[in-house]
PDB file of C-alpha atoms in Angstrom:
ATOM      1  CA  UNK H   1       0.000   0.000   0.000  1.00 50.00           C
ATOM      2  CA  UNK H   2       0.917   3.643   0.086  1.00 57.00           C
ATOM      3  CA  UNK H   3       1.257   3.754   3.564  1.00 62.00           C
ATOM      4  CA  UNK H   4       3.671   0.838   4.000  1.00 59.00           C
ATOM      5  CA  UNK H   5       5.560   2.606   0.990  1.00 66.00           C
ATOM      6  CA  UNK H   6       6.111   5.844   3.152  1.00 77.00           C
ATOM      7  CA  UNK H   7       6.978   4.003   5.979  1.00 78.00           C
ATOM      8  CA  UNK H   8       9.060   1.453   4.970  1.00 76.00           C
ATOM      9  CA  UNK H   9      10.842   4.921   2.281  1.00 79.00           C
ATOM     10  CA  UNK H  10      11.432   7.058   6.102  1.00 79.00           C
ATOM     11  CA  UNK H  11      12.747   3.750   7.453  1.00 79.00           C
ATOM     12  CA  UNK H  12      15.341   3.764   5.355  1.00 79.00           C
ATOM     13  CA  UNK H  13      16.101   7.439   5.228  1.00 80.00           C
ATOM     14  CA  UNK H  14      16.305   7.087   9.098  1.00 80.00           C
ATOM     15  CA  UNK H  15      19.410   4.540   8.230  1.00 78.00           C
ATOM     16  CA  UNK H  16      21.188   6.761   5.729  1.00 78.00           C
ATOM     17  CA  UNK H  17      20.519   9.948   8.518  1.00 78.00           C
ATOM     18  CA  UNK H  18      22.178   7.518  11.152  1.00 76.00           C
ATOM     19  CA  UNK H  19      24.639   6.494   8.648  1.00 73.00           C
ATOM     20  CA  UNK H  20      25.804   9.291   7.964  1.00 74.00           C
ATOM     21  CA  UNK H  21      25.877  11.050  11.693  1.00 72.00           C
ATOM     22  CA  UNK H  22      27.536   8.398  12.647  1.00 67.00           C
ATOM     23  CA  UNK H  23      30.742   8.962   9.615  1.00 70.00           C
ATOM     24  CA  UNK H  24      30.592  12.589  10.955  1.00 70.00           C
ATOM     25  CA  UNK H  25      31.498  11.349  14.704  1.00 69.00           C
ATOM     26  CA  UNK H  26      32.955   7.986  14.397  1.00 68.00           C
ATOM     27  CA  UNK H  27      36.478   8.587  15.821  1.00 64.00           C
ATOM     28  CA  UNK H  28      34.971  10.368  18.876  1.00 66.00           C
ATOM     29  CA  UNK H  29      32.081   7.284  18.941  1.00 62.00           C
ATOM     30  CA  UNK H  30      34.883   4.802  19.038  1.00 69.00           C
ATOM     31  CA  UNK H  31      35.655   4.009  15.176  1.00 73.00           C
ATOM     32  CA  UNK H  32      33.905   2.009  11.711  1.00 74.00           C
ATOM     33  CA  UNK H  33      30.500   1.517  12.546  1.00 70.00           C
ATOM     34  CA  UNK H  34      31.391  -2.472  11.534  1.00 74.00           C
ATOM     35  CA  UNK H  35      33.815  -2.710  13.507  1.00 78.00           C
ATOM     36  CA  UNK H  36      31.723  -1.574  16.723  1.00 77.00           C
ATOM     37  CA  UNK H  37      28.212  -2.638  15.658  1.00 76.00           C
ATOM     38  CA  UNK H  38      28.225  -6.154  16.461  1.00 81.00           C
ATOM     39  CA  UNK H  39      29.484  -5.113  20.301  1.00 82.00           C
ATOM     40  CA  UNK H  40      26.533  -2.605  20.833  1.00 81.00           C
ATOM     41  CA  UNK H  41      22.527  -2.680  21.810  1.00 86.00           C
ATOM     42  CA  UNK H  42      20.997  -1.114  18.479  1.00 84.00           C
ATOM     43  CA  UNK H  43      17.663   0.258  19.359  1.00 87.00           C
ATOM     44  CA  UNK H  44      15.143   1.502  16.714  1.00 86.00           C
ATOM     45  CA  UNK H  45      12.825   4.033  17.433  1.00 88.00           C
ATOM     46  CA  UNK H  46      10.949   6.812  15.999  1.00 89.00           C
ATOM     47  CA  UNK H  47      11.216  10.414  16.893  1.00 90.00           C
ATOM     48  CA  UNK H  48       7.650  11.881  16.279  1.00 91.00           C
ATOM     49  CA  UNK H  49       7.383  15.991  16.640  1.00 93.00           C
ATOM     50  CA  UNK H  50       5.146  16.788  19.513  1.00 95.00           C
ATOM     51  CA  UNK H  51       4.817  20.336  18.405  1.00 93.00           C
ATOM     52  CA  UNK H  52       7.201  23.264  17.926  1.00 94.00           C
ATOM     53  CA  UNK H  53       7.659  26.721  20.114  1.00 94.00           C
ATOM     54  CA  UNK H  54       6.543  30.021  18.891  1.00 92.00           C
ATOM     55  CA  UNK H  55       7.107  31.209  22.591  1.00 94.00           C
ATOM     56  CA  UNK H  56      10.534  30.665  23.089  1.00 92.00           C
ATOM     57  CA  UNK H  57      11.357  32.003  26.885  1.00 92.00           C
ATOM     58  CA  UNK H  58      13.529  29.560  28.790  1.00 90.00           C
ATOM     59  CA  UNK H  59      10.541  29.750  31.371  1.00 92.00           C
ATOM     60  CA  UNK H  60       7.421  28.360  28.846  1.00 94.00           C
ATOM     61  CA  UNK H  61      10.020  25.842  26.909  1.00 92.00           C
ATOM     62  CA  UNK H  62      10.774  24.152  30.428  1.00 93.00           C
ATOM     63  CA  UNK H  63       7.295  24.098  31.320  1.00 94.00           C
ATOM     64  CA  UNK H  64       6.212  22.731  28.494  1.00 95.00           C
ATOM     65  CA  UNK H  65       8.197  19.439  28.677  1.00 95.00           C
ATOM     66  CA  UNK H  66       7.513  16.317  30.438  1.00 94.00           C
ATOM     67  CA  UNK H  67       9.188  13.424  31.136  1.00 94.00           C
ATOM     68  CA  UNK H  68       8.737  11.833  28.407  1.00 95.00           C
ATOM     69  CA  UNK H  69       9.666  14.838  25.893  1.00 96.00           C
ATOM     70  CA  UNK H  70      12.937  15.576  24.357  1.00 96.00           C
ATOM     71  CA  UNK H  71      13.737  18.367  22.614  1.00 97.00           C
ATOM     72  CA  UNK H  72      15.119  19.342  18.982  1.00 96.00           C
ATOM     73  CA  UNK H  73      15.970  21.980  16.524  1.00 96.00           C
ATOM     74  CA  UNK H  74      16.356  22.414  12.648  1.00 94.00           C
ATOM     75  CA  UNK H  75      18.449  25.161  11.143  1.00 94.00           C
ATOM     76  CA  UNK H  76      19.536  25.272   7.514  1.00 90.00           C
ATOM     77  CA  UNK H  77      18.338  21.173   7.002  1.00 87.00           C
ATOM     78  CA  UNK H  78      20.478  20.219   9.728  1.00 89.00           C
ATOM     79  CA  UNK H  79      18.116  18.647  12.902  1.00 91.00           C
ATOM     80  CA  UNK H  80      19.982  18.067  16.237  1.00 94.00           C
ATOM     81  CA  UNK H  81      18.072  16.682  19.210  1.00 95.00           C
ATOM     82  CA  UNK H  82      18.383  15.213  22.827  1.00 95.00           C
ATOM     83  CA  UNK H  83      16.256  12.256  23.336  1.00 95.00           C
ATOM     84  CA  UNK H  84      14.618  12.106  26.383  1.00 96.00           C
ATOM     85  CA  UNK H  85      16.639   9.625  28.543  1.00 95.00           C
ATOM     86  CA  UNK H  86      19.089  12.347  28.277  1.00 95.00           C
ATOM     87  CA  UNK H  87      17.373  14.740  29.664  1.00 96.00           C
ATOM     88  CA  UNK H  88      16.573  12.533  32.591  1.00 95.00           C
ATOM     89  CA  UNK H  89      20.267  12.029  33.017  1.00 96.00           C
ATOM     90  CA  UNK H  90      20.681  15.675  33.887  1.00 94.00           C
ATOM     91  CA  UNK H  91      18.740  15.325  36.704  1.00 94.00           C
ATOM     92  CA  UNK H  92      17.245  18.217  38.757  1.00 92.00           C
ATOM     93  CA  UNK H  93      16.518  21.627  36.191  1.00 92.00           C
ATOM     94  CA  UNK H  94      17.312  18.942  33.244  1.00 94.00           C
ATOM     95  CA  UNK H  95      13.985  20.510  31.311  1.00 94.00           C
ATOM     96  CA  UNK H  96      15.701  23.915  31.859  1.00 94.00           C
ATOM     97  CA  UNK H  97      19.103  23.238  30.570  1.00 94.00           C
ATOM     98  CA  UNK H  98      17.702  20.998  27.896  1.00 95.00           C
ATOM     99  CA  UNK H  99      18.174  23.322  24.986  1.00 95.00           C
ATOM    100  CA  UNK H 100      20.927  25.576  25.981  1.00 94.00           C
ATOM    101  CA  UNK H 101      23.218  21.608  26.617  1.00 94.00           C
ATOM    102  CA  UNK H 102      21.790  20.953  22.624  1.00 95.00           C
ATOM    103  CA  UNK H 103      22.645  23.996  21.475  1.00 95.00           C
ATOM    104  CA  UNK H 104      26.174  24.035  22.872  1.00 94.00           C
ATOM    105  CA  UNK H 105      27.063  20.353  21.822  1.00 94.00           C
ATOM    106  CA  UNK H 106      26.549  22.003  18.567  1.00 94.00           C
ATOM    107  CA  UNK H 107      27.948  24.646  18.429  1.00 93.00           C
ATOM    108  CA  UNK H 108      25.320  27.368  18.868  1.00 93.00           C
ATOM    109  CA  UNK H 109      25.092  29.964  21.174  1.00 89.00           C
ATOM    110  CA  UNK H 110      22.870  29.312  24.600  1.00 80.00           C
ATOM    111  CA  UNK H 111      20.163  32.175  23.569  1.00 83.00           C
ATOM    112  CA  UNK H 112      19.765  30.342  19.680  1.00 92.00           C
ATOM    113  CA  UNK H 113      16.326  30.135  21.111  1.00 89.00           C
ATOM    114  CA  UNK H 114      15.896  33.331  20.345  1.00 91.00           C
ATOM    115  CA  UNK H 115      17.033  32.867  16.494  1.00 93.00           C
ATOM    116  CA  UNK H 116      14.877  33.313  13.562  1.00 92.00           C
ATOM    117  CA  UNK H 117      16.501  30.632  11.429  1.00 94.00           C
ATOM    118  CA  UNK H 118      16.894  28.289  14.484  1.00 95.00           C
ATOM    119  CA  UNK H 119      13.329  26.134  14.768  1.00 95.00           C
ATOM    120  CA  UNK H 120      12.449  24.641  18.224  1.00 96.00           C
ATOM    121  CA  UNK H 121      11.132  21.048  18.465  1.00 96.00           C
ATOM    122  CA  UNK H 122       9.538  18.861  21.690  1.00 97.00           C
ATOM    123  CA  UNK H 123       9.339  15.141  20.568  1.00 96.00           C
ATOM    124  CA  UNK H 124       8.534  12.187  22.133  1.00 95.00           C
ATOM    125  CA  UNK H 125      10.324   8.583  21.084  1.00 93.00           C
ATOM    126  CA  UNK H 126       8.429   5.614  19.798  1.00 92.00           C
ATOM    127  CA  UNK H 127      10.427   2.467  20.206  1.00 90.00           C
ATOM    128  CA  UNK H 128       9.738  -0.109  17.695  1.00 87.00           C
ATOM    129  CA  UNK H 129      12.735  -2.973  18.496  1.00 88.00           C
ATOM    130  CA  UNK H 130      15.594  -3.975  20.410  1.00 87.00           C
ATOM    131  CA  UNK H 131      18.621  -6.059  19.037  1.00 87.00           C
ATOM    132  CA  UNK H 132      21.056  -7.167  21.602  1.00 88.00           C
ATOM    133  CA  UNK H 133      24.612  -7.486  20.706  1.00 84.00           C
ATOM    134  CA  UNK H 134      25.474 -11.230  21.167  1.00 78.00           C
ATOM    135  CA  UNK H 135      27.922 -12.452  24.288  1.00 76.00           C
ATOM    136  CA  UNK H 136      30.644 -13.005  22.018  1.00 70.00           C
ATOM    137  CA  UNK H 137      30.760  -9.855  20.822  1.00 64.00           C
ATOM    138  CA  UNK H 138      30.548  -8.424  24.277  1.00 62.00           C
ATOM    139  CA  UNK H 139      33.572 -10.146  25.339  1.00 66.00           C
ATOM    140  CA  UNK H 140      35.537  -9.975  22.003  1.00 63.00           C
ATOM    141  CA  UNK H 141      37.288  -6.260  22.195  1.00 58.00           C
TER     142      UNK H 141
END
């Protein structure tokens, strides 16, 4: 069908997306993707837009999160986010630092917020499966 077309077509753009981030950052993510692949948890998820910020004070994008939010920006075709396990991970006033932390990971400027070209995302993550590495990877370095 149509449908299954589309999703099965954003599927695999999702792969070339990861396949590509993951060229831009594989020394610092530990080298060739198959070289470290068969040693790592590969989760597949969706990231679904949960509606973007015309209000853009530090105060009402905070608010405006939950726990189950993360956040997300485009600017010139390029779209960053922080998922929200992350933003867990930064524990107390995580939903307040939550954009300035993804805007200075890449290389923006705490207030981008405020930005024109810079567009604000919350999202929420839709797992859809798990692959475990094996044992034998595990233990083979």
């Amino acid at each position: 069908s149509a449908r299954a077309g589309s999703i099965a077509s954003a599927l695999v753009m999702a792969a070339e997306a990861a396949r590509e981030r993951w060229s831009e950052r594989a020394d610092a993510l530990g080298g060739a993707l198959s070289k470290v692949l068969p040693r790592l948890d590969v989760e597949v998820s969706l990231l679904v837009e949960d509606g973007t910020f015309l209000d853009r004070r530090p105060v009402f994008l905070a608010s405006s999160l939950t726990e189950d939010h993360g956040v997300g920006y485009e600017q010139a075709g390029k779209w960053r986010y922080l998922l929200p396990s992350r933003i867990r991970e930064l524990g107390e006033g995580g939903r307040e630092r939550a954009f300035p932390l993804l805007f200075e990971e890449n290389s923006l400027p705490p207030n981008a917020q405020e930005r024109s070209d810079v567009r604000l995302y919350r999202l929420r993550v839709h797992p859809l499966a798990t692959s475990p590495a094996s044992k034998a990877a595990r233990l083979d370095p």
